[in-house]
């Protein structure tokens, strides 16, 4: 938000402490992003640790500051409770910088749930969205297909599925480069009338929503990318994602055993790993902004190294520069009017 | 149901026309089952076609009869409508033989939905079961784990999940050889209180059911076989099964391309096919009796050849001789009392 010559320089708040390789890779990636993408940085976390990391790089000409955050919320900790008890955690401090207008966005590779709680608490959600959602093309097999919600919103009303459709549509346009995303409901048959009550009602709402709604799709259609946006209750989305993760682990291990001795060890390991990536959604979802938040809060992978952090910065900048949040807000309001 | 010396000979009604390799492989398998397992057969279907097939085998000493059925319901046809319009189809005629006491069980490799509709219509369901269910260890990766319901019952009450638990438990005991099957609810977190309303209520019911209930499991726990019986609404079960099928297709194709040239063609094809079988539940589920039916109605795979038909006969005989139906009836009544 500072002016640099003619154009406004963006300022990104960075949780330096979150992620498997924090603070080393986070600081490294953020400095690289500052150099390559021309953004200003405000790190949050242990000033001492961050300064030590920064001393490894030539930061001349970069606009970098640090705000002390005394706490870190680790992976596996219960998000809501942790944020409530330790408000001075590095994600919370970084998110509040956005709320206070000191930063344009926040990036964290820490506890995803904590990022969601902080976004919800400090930035709030857009109209019709109850909880922020992590979004992305969750299967490498279907890189232009976004499935949501994946677990944040459980037991939702049919009208919420319409909001997911809007959110997914705006997301797919900006982040997957799909011009007019097709939208479908995940159900147990393609015909109208197939599914549970939630799906049937959402079907009739989506028909009059003005969105590019193509009807119901079934489980296999996720894999084959039959629609660009597939909406479902977070209960199902979460089960699907975790089921896929389990399959990824089990199948890649199985393949390793099955083909042992028939392939060079290196080829086999590479194939097993690729197979894991193909099946395991958590790995495929890239670092992107939480969807439905009234502000740009980016969640990067826990296992991000510097290049992935730079990637998360790129998505963050894209969200800011394309007006992702205001576009989504306008589309949500429009859809809610259309389905009334 | 005819007497043969000291012991009662079982009579199996066989839909000769259903299945990808009908009537050839069905008749072949059934005759083999009659020889090896000592059962009497009543084929239903085209008398001419069945007689032609039978002429290929030495059937001396076997008790075989044929009942003409003028219609066949093909795969892909809408089951309820087809059964209603063409009641003289080969599955319907065979199922009515059980209802009339002329056969002890029915075996069909035809349209599964039509088998369910016929079982529902002619044999009825056990107390608390609304629709018959196809059951089985649906993932080859977890051969002692039964997931149900897989699509027959959508949008069920919490008490129905208890019935699924009972059904899965009796099934796992008899057909998977598990002595005291563990039972879990599919949800989005292990703790009590995680999930949607349906799951939360089912949790408290299962706690007082007297079953070997171990709590909630998550999506990955299906793969790792964390419980012997995992219950879920048929809406989710159906999506999971079809998602797996889609993954099976896509991943085996992907592997074929990925490893082309690095492995002998034969090894590669075998591995791809195995991978498909590992992921694709429809292939893994063996021919077994529909669960919740007031009678033994066995659904064999559509792609069954003679050996698989013999396998289906074995499961059918096991269901009859272990008193699967009466045991399940008693357990359902007990559980319904316990949760009141």
XYZ file of C-alpha atoms in Angstrom:
680
model
C 0.000 0.000 0.000
C 2.990 2.316 -0.238
C 3.635 4.405 -3.317
C 6.759 3.672 -5.300
C 7.148 6.048 -8.186
C 4.103 5.907 -10.412
C 2.564 2.663 -9.260
C 1.328 1.492 -5.920
C 3.576 -1.099 -4.330
C 1.700 -3.991 -2.763
C 2.514 -4.973 0.791
C 2.220 -8.610 1.831
C 2.108 -9.729 5.456
C 3.991 -13.027 5.764
C 3.646 -15.518 8.586
C 7.322 -16.440 8.882
C 6.740 -19.175 11.448
C 4.115 -21.399 9.787
C 4.971 -24.431 7.652
C 7.175 -27.501 7.777
C 10.234 -25.548 6.634
C 9.632 -22.309 8.540
C 11.205 -19.894 8.984
C 14.054 -20.855 6.588
C 12.129 -21.507 3.376
C 9.391 -18.987 4.098
C 11.835 -16.100 4.478
C 13.855 -17.298 1.497
C 10.762 -17.514 -0.724
C 9.321 -14.198 0.453
C 12.595 -12.354 -0.180
C 12.733 -13.901 -3.629
C 9.134 -12.792 -4.256
C 10.007 -9.271 -3.111
C 12.897 -9.203 -5.552
C 11.062 -10.736 -8.494
C 7.565 -9.398 -8.010
C 8.326 -6.027 -6.468
C 6.249 -6.340 -3.323
C 6.942 -4.968 0.152
C 7.045 -7.475 3.026
C 5.989 -7.421 6.652
C 7.095 -10.607 8.380
C 5.385 -11.724 11.568
C 6.961 -14.064 14.081
C 10.130 -14.164 16.153
C 12.077 -10.995 15.274
C 15.309 -12.708 16.248
C 14.712 -15.749 14.031
C 13.539 -13.685 11.107
C 16.493 -11.278 11.308
C 18.857 -14.223 11.392
C 17.294 -15.654 8.222
C 17.227 -12.273 6.500
C 20.939 -11.847 7.140
C 21.537 -14.603 4.564
C 20.184 -12.498 1.698
C 20.953 -9.252 -0.045
C 17.839 -7.253 0.800
C 19.117 -3.869 -0.368
C 16.389 -1.935 -2.133
C 13.666 -4.117 -0.666
C 11.016 -2.793 1.690
C 10.960 -5.286 4.552
C 9.772 -4.906 8.122
C 9.072 -7.288 10.979
C 6.279 -7.364 13.545
C 6.897 -9.520 16.604
C 4.444 -12.366 17.171
C 5.199 -14.365 20.274
C 3.178 -17.486 19.461
C 2.966 -20.115 16.749
C 0.030 -22.408 16.084
C 1.370 -25.761 14.974
C -0.228 -28.245 12.589
C -2.592 -30.545 14.439
C -3.552 -27.970 17.046
C -7.272 -27.233 17.327
C -7.552 -23.995 15.339
C -10.410 -22.060 16.968
C -9.278 -22.740 20.507
C -5.640 -21.956 19.745
C -6.453 -18.650 18.057
C -8.722 -17.699 20.955
C -6.141 -18.531 23.615
C -3.071 -17.216 21.788
C -4.220 -14.226 19.742
C -0.641 -13.102 19.375
C 0.193 -15.991 17.068
C 2.046 -15.286 13.838
C -0.972 -15.946 11.571
C -3.244 -13.770 13.708
C -0.794 -10.883 13.824
C -0.292 -11.046 10.052
C -4.028 -11.199 9.370
C -4.671 -8.200 11.624
C -2.177 -6.209 9.527
C -4.562 -6.690 6.593
C -7.547 -5.695 8.699
C -5.728 -2.544 9.800
C -4.892 -1.625 6.204
C -1.159 -2.014 6.776
C -0.930 -4.900 4.325
C -2.864 -5.808 1.178
C -2.856 -9.530 1.852
C -1.537 -12.208 4.177
C 0.354 -15.374 3.226
C 0.787 -18.319 5.608
C 1.957 -21.899 5.214
C 0.914 -22.684 8.773
C -2.123 -24.455 10.241
C -4.848 -24.061 7.560
C -7.643 -24.136 10.106
C -6.001 -21.332 12.050
C -5.712 -19.282 8.853
C -9.431 -19.790 8.324
C -10.307 -18.843 11.877
C -8.159 -15.696 11.725
C -9.626 -14.730 8.346
C -13.131 -15.269 9.665
C -12.473 -13.381 12.875
C -10.419 -10.429 11.606
C -11.517 -10.005 7.979
C -15.000 -11.496 8.010
C -16.753 -13.252 5.163
C -18.626 -12.076 2.107
C -22.445 -12.013 2.088
C -23.901 -15.537 2.123
C -20.626 -17.229 3.031
C -20.514 -18.627 6.536
C -16.963 -19.896 6.651
C -13.906 -19.332 4.454
C -13.060 -22.184 2.108
C -9.813 -23.566 0.779
C -10.348 -23.975 -2.941
C -8.387 -25.315 -5.881
C -8.272 -27.930 -8.612
C -7.994 -30.722 -6.114
C -7.130 -33.605 -8.429
C -4.066 -33.410 -10.661
C -6.052 -35.598 -13.074
C -8.572 -32.775 -13.553
C -6.591 -29.539 -13.431
C -9.501 -27.361 -14.586
C -12.005 -28.720 -12.075
C -12.604 -27.061 -8.720
C -14.544 -28.989 -6.073
C -16.001 -27.185 -3.093
C -16.648 -27.162 -0.241
C -13.955 -29.527 0.991
C -14.770 -29.475 4.669
C -15.255 -25.985 6.087
C -19.034 -25.913 5.700
C -20.921 -28.997 6.871
C -24.672 -29.556 6.677
C -25.376 -26.494 4.553
C -28.635 -25.174 3.156
C -29.276 -25.581 -0.593
C -28.740 -21.831 -1.072
C -25.216 -22.279 0.271
C -24.473 -24.676 -2.575
C -25.381 -21.807 -4.908
C -22.861 -19.616 -3.100
C -20.242 -22.355 -3.525
C -21.073 -22.387 -7.230
C -20.546 -18.635 -7.490
C -17.317 -18.796 -5.526
C -15.991 -21.700 -7.562
C -16.920 -19.977 -10.780
C -15.085 -16.743 -9.954
C -12.153 -18.791 -8.658
C -11.942 -20.960 -11.794
C -12.054 -17.895 -14.025
C -9.188 -16.143 -12.282
C -6.990 -18.985 -11.090
C -7.615 -21.758 -13.628
C -8.050 -19.482 -16.628
C -11.470 -20.873 -17.574
C -13.554 -18.289 -19.406
C -17.093 -19.441 -18.703
C -16.821 -22.204 -16.101
C -19.401 -24.972 -16.210
C -21.026 -25.726 -12.868
C -22.479 -28.982 -11.574
C -23.803 -30.493 -8.362
C -22.216 -33.695 -7.088
C -24.972 -36.289 -6.859
C -25.813 -39.935 -7.531
C -27.273 -39.593 -11.013
C -27.226 -37.040 -13.804
C -30.979 -36.509 -14.055
C -32.813 -33.773 -12.194
C -34.512 -35.365 -9.210
C -31.578 -37.681 -8.423
C -29.992 -37.117 -5.033
C -30.966 -36.101 -1.526
C -33.217 -33.177 -0.595
C -30.313 -30.738 -0.361
C -29.230 -31.535 -3.912
C -32.738 -31.450 -5.364
C -33.429 -28.000 -3.947
C -30.034 -26.684 -4.977
C -30.714 -27.984 -8.480
C -33.831 -25.851 -8.870
C -32.057 -22.815 -7.387
C -29.068 -23.174 -9.703
C -31.350 -23.462 -12.713
C -32.571 -19.939 -12.111
C -29.242 -18.537 -10.915
C -27.986 -17.294 -14.264
C -24.823 -19.349 -13.736
C -23.497 -21.754 -16.365
C -25.187 -24.690 -14.629
C -25.020 -28.040 -16.435
C -26.870 -30.252 -13.922
C -25.778 -33.096 -11.691
C -22.569 -35.061 -12.031
C -21.545 -38.327 -10.364
C -18.455 -39.412 -8.468
C -16.445 -40.470 -11.527
C -17.092 -37.119 -13.182
C -14.778 -35.415 -10.679
C -11.947 -37.526 -12.043
C -12.843 -36.849 -15.664
C -13.331 -33.121 -15.085
C -16.875 -33.115 -16.429
C -17.491 -29.631 -15.008
C -15.156 -26.802 -14.016
C -16.916 -26.298 -10.712
C -18.460 -29.170 -8.760
C -20.314 -28.206 -5.597
C -21.069 -30.426 -2.622
C -21.638 -30.206 1.095
C -18.352 -29.935 2.995
C -19.216 -33.205 4.716
C -18.885 -35.090 1.449
C -16.006 -32.977 0.145
C -13.979 -33.693 3.245
C -14.627 -37.434 3.065
C -13.657 -37.481 -0.619
C -10.421 -35.608 -0.058
C -9.363 -37.824 2.808
C -10.399 -40.954 0.952
C -8.224 -39.853 -1.961
C -5.323 -39.164 0.359
C -5.670 -42.643 1.805
C -5.761 -44.170 -1.659
C -2.695 -42.165 -2.635
C -0.710 -43.565 0.274
C -1.925 -47.137 -0.073
C -1.739 -47.414 -3.853
C 1.698 -45.871 -4.202
C 2.978 -48.233 -1.516
C 1.288 -51.151 -3.271
C 2.870 -50.240 -6.604
C 6.278 -50.007 -4.996
C 5.960 -53.565 -3.734
C 4.290 -54.904 -6.866
C 6.945 -53.680 -9.303
C 9.957 -54.135 -7.059
C 12.781 -55.657 -9.047
C 11.096 -55.122 -12.419
C 12.084 -51.458 -12.691
C 15.176 -49.459 -11.756
C 14.725 -48.264 -8.151
C 14.805 -44.644 -9.256
C 12.066 -45.045 -11.882
C 9.949 -46.961 -9.438
C 10.274 -44.357 -6.710
C 9.494 -41.572 -9.131
C 6.419 -43.416 -10.414
C 5.175 -44.194 -6.908
C 5.576 -40.578 -5.934
C 3.777 -39.374 -9.047
C 0.988 -41.839 -8.379
C 0.685 -40.432 -4.877
C 0.450 -36.922 -6.271
C -2.166 -37.994 -8.806
C -4.414 -39.407 -6.125
C -3.734 -37.207 -3.147
C -5.656 -33.953 -3.322
C -3.909 -32.242 -0.435
C -0.753 -32.267 -2.496
C -2.396 -31.087 -5.691
C -4.161 -28.016 -4.281
C -1.884 -25.052 -4.837
C -1.371 -22.132 -2.497
C -4.248 -19.784 -3.098
C -6.478 -17.296 -1.343
C -9.176 -18.512 1.006
C -12.474 -18.149 -0.790
C -15.318 -16.140 0.694
C -13.147 -13.941 2.893
C -13.549 -10.183 2.827
C -9.860 -9.738 2.071
C -6.990 -11.688 0.554
C -5.689 -14.384 2.920
C -3.554 -16.961 1.160
C -2.959 -20.446 2.482
C 0.225 -22.068 1.190
C 1.013 -25.744 1.631
C 2.485 -26.803 4.908
C 5.323 -28.427 2.970
C 6.081 -25.333 0.875
C 9.692 -24.533 0.095
C 10.856 -21.234 -1.373
C 9.563 -21.862 -4.932
C 6.087 -22.747 -3.642
C 6.099 -19.645 -1.468
C 6.894 -17.570 -4.552
C 3.992 -19.333 -6.282
C 1.685 -18.423 -3.424
C 2.789 -14.806 -3.741
C 1.941 -14.869 -7.443
C -1.573 -16.121 -6.713
C -1.902 -13.537 -3.959
C -0.910 -10.708 -6.266
C -3.254 -12.042 -8.927
C -6.112 -12.057 -6.399
C -5.388 -8.439 -5.494
C -4.849 -7.143 -9.002
C -7.869 -8.878 -10.527
C -10.133 -7.657 -7.729
C -10.995 -11.246 -6.794
C -12.714 -10.252 -3.558
C -14.852 -7.446 -4.961
C -15.776 -9.529 -8.024
C -16.800 -12.413 -5.823
C -18.807 -10.069 -3.574
C -20.686 -8.648 -6.569
C -21.379 -12.107 -8.021
C -22.619 -13.438 -4.693
C -25.018 -10.536 -4.320
C -26.232 -10.976 -7.887
C -26.836 -14.718 -7.470
C -28.658 -14.254 -4.193
C -30.993 -11.805 -5.914
C -31.463 -14.146 -8.895
C -32.510 -17.157 -6.861
C -35.023 -15.328 -4.703
C -36.116 -78.136 -1.163
C -36.314 -81.726 -2.407
C -35.188 -84.627 -0.261
C -32.229 -86.661 -1.482
C -31.544 -89.541 0.810
C -30.910 -88.284 4.317
C -30.259 -84.635 3.639
C -32.337 -81.943 2.070
C -31.107 -80.910 -1.331
C -31.088 -77.168 -1.905
C -32.732 -75.796 -5.018
C -31.353 -72.648 -6.638
C -33.279 -70.591 -9.173
C -30.832 -69.266 -11.766
C -31.425 -66.347 -14.096
C -29.823 -67.840 -17.196
C -30.168 -64.672 -19.264
C -28.519 -62.010 -17.067
C -24.858 -61.058 -17.348
C -22.306 -60.138 -19.997
C -21.646 -63.799 -20.834
C -25.185 -65.149 -20.539
C -26.445 -67.714 -21.151
C -23.170 -69.538 -22.010
C -21.138 -68.922 -18.844
C -24.140 -68.834 -16.513
C -25.343 -72.284 -17.558
C -21.794 -73.630 -17.534
C -21.152 -72.301 -14.011
C -24.492 -73.424 -12.647
C -24.059 -76.964 -13.987
C -20.608 -77.056 -12.448
C -22.081 -75.853 -9.131
C -24.755 -78.558 -9.321
C -22.057 -81.172 -9.832
C -19.649 -79.907 -7.209
C -22.011 -78.572 -4.571
C -24.924 -80.965 -4.992
C -27.701 -78.440 -5.557
C -30.763 -78.724 -7.784
C -31.254 -76.031 -10.449
C -34.231 -74.243 -11.933
C -33.117 -72.064 -14.825
C -35.281 -69.176 -15.946
C -35.108 -67.640 -19.412
C -35.421 -68.837 -22.979
C -36.078 -72.592 -22.791
C -34.609 -73.037 -26.255
C -31.369 -71.194 -25.447
C -30.965 -72.915 -22.101
C -31.572 -76.383 -23.544
C -29.008 -75.686 -26.231
C -26.421 -74.745 -23.622
C -27.288 -77.699 -21.410
C -26.729 -80.083 -24.319
C -23.018 -79.292 -24.053
C -22.716 -80.906 -20.615
C -23.213 -84.285 -19.036
C -26.110 -83.543 -16.696
C -26.919 -87.133 -15.781
C -27.788 -87.457 -12.105
C -28.418 -83.728 -11.797
C -31.802 -82.270 -10.929
C -32.330 -79.513 -13.479
C -35.502 -77.890 -14.730
C -36.321 -74.815 -16.784
C -39.069 -72.220 -16.414
C -39.700 -70.057 -19.441
C -39.191 -66.320 -18.980
C -39.915 -64.339 -22.104
C -38.128 -61.115 -21.172
C -34.667 -59.979 -20.178
C -33.801 -56.730 -18.419
C -30.482 -55.497 -19.777
C -27.822 -53.506 -17.975
C -28.509 -49.815 -18.188
C -32.287 -50.208 -18.284
C -34.213 -48.375 -15.572
C -34.881 -51.184 -13.081
C -38.209 -50.298 -11.437
C -39.919 -49.349 -14.662
C -38.614 -52.399 -16.531
C -39.713 -54.820 -13.818
C -43.138 -53.155 -13.697
C -43.633 -53.290 -17.456
C -42.096 -56.715 -18.083
C -42.854 -58.822 -15.008
C -42.065 -61.969 -16.966
C -38.366 -61.136 -17.078
C -35.846 -63.817 -16.142
C -34.881 -62.243 -12.789
C -38.507 -61.715 -11.812
C -39.516 -65.261 -12.684
C -36.561 -66.672 -10.742
C -37.276 -64.506 -7.706
C -40.924 -65.533 -7.687
C -39.806 -69.166 -7.512
C -38.240 -68.322 -4.140
C -41.364 -66.515 -2.998
C -43.463 -69.563 -3.957
C -41.190 -71.900 -2.005
C -40.063 -73.726 -5.162
C -36.469 -72.568 -4.741
C -34.343 -71.764 -1.698
C -32.537 -68.865 -3.330
C -32.114 -66.973 -6.581
C -28.842 -66.169 -8.355
C -28.570 -63.541 -11.106
C -25.693 -61.808 -12.859
C -28.108 -59.436 -14.585
C -29.119 -55.839 -13.908
C -28.385 -55.314 -10.177
C -31.108 -52.712 -9.788
C -33.646 -55.119 -11.265
C -32.523 -57.813 -8.810
C -33.121 -55.326 -5.997
C -36.525 -54.313 -7.279
C -37.597 -57.955 -7.687
C -36.284 -58.854 -4.235
C -38.108 -55.881 -2.724
C -41.314 -56.611 -4.583
C -41.511 -60.414 -4.298
C -39.575 -61.221 -1.119
C -39.873 -57.994 0.854
C -37.371 -56.578 3.324
C -36.562 -57.282 6.936
C -37.892 -54.995 9.692
C -36.265 -51.556 9.572
C -34.752 -52.030 6.109
C -36.376 -49.960 3.403
C -34.466 -51.180 0.382
C -32.188 -54.169 -0.238
C -28.479 -53.386 -0.299
C -25.580 -54.810 -2.242
C -22.853 -55.390 0.314
C -19.271 -56.562 0.282
C -15.686 -55.634 1.045
C -15.698 -52.960 -1.604
C -11.987 -52.152 -1.755
C -9.481 -54.876 -2.511
C -7.095 -52.879 -0.301
C -9.312 -53.540 2.728
C -10.688 -57.059 2.298
C -12.180 -57.223 5.793
C -14.009 -53.901 5.604
C -17.618 -53.648 4.503
C -18.994 -50.213 3.618
C -22.731 -49.664 3.418
C -25.009 -48.357 2.120
C -23.533 -47.863 -1.343
C -26.474 -46.202 -3.011
C -29.766 -47.999 -2.427
C -30.831 -45.860 0.541
C -30.441 -42.109 0.177
C -31.237 -39.471 2.783
C -31.805 -41.948 5.608
C -32.732 -41.388 9.232
C -30.035 -41.921 11.877
C -31.785 -45.108 13.019
C -31.276 -46.496 9.499
C -27.532 -46.148 9.966
C -27.909 -48.433 12.979
C -29.679 -50.957 10.759
C -26.817 -50.709 8.271
C -24.427 -51.387 11.147
C -26.341 -54.497 12.153
C -26.558 -55.720 8.566
C -22.868 -55.080 7.932
C -21.945 -56.811 11.159
C -23.881 -60.005 10.404
C -22.553 -59.898 6.824
C -18.920 -59.473 7.906
C -19.226 -62.335 10.366
C -20.570 -64.792 7.822
C -18.933 -63.700 4.571
C -15.639 -62.130 5.691
C -15.053 -64.476 8.607
C -14.677 -61.702 11.173
C -15.648 -62.890 14.637
C -16.664 -59.657 16.365
C -16.750 -56.979 13.652
C -15.873 -53.454 14.667
C -18.353 -50.827 13.519
C -17.779 -47.163 12.713
C -19.609 -44.216 11.174
C -18.023 -42.450 8.213
C -17.549 -38.824 9.197
C -15.144 -35.900 9.034
C -13.360 -36.380 12.330
C -12.897 -39.170 14.846
C -14.332 -37.341 17.867
C -17.952 -37.603 18.942
C -19.707 -34.458 17.761
C -17.850 -34.312 14.436
C -20.071 -34.556 11.382
C -23.534 -33.584 10.248
C -26.743 -34.013 12.232
C -27.418 -37.471 10.799
C -24.017 -38.710 11.954
C -24.224 -37.109 15.391
C -27.576 -38.725 16.136
C -26.480 -42.088 14.755
C -23.412 -41.862 17.004
C -25.492 -41.630 20.165
C -27.806 -44.420 18.968
C -24.901 -46.737 18.128
C -23.356 -46.114 21.535
C -26.351 -47.735 23.185
C -26.925 -50.382 20.508
C -24.869 -53.144 22.076
C -22.903 -53.418 18.833
C -19.109 -53.328 18.735
C -19.140 -49.604 17.921
C -15.755 -47.879 17.831
C -16.837 -44.338 16.874
C -16.325 -42.209 13.788
C -13.780 -42.865 11.070
C -12.643 -40.583 8.242
C -12.285 -41.062 4.487
C -8.763 -42.512 4.603
C -9.843 -45.079 7.182
C -11.881 -46.910 4.539
C -8.658 -47.555 2.660
C -6.784 -48.683 5.751
C -9.642 -50.879 6.953
C -9.879 -49.180 10.332
C -13.220 -50.850 11.037
C -14.864 -53.993 9.667
C -18.141 -52.218 9.060
C -18.314 -48.566 8.026
C -21.784 -47.092 7.703
C -22.821 -44.061 5.682
C -25.819 -42.669 3.868
C -26.224 -44.247 0.421
C -25.745 -40.789 -1.078
C -22.152 -40.705 0.096
C -21.532 -44.403 -0.474
C -22.614 -44.106 -4.085
C -20.426 -41.068 -4.714
C -17.429 -42.830 -3.140
C -17.865 -45.972 -5.201
C -18.213 -44.080 -8.456
C -15.332 -41.782 -7.586
C -13.189 -44.865 -6.998
C -14.296 -46.376 -10.284
C -13.327 -43.174 -12.057
C -9.937 -43.165 -10.353
C -9.438 -46.808 -11.300
C -9.996 -46.044 -14.964
C -7.977 -42.837 -15.050
C -5.046 -44.003 -12.955
C -4.577 -47.328 -14.699
C -4.615 -45.530 -18.052
C -2.154 -42.961 -16.702
C 0.206 -45.689 -15.484
C 0.066 -47.412 -18.842
C 1.245 -44.233 -20.546
C 3.728 -43.282 -17.848
C 5.601 -46.594 -17.854
C 5.287 -47.374 -21.553
C 8.598 -48.661 -22.835
C 10.122 -49.109 -19.390
C 8.409 -52.437 -18.721
C 7.567 -55.477 -20.859
C 4.115 -54.870 -22.364
C 2.704 -57.880 -20.558
C 3.898 -56.794 -17.109
C 2.613 -53.306 -17.724
C -0.823 -54.489 -18.792
C -1.058 -56.814 -15.824
C -0.045 -54.038 -13.442
C -2.491 -51.550 -14.959
C -5.260 -54.079 -14.679
C -4.393 -54.852 -11.072
C -4.304 -51.165 -10.290
C -7.751 -50.845 -11.778
C -8.981 -53.685 -9.609
C -7.395 -52.151 -6.515
C -9.216 -48.883 -7.011
C -12.444 -49.915 -8.626
C -14.948 -51.164 -6.074
C -17.481 -52.514 -8.561
C -14.919 -55.079 -9.573
C -13.876 -55.981 -6.060
C -17.330 -56.700 -4.633
C -17.940 -60.421 -4.976
C -21.208 -62.109 -5.779
C -23.202 -62.222 -2.589
C -26.742 -62.075 -1.268
C -28.594 -58.775 -1.209
C -28.676 -57.601 2.385
C -31.935 -56.838 4.151
C -34.088 -59.029 1.927
C -36.486 -61.532 3.479
C -34.961 -64.360 1.461
C -31.705 -65.196 -0.263
C -31.295 -63.287 -3.539
C -27.731 -63.304 -4.804
C -26.332 -60.730 -7.184
C -23.326 -61.928 -9.165
C -21.117 -59.630 -11.220
C -22.308 -58.722 -14.645
C -18.952 -59.896 -15.982
C -19.085 -63.269 -14.216
C -17.782 -66.306 -16.039
C -18.375 -69.883 -14.905
C -15.888 -69.812 -11.965
C -17.453 -66.615 -10.574
C -20.908 -68.143 -10.923
C -19.696 -71.133 -8.896
C -18.376 -68.649 -6.320
C -21.768 -66.954 -6.165
C -23.379 -70.336 -5.584
C -20.993 -70.972 -2.698
C -21.963 -67.678 -1.064
C -25.614 -68.446 -1.697
C -25.359 -71.836 -0.052
C -23.454 -70.285 2.843
C -26.225 -67.734 3.296
C -28.838 -70.474 3.395
C -26.940 -72.876 5.636
C -25.817 -70.271 8.161
C -29.334 -68.861 8.416
C -28.105 -65.433 7.284
C -31.618 -64.047 6.836
C -33.051 -65.222 10.142
C -29.922 -64.158 12.025
C -30.080 -60.723 10.449
C -33.785 -60.463 11.258
C -33.158 -61.309 14.913
C -30.243 -58.874 15.183
C -32.227 -56.063 13.567
C -35.094 -56.578 16.003
C -32.708 -56.674 18.948
C -30.916 -53.476 17.904
C -34.152 -51.633 17.320
C -35.219 -52.529 20.832
C -31.835 -51.525 22.286
C -31.809 -48.040 20.781
C -35.327 -47.133 21.819
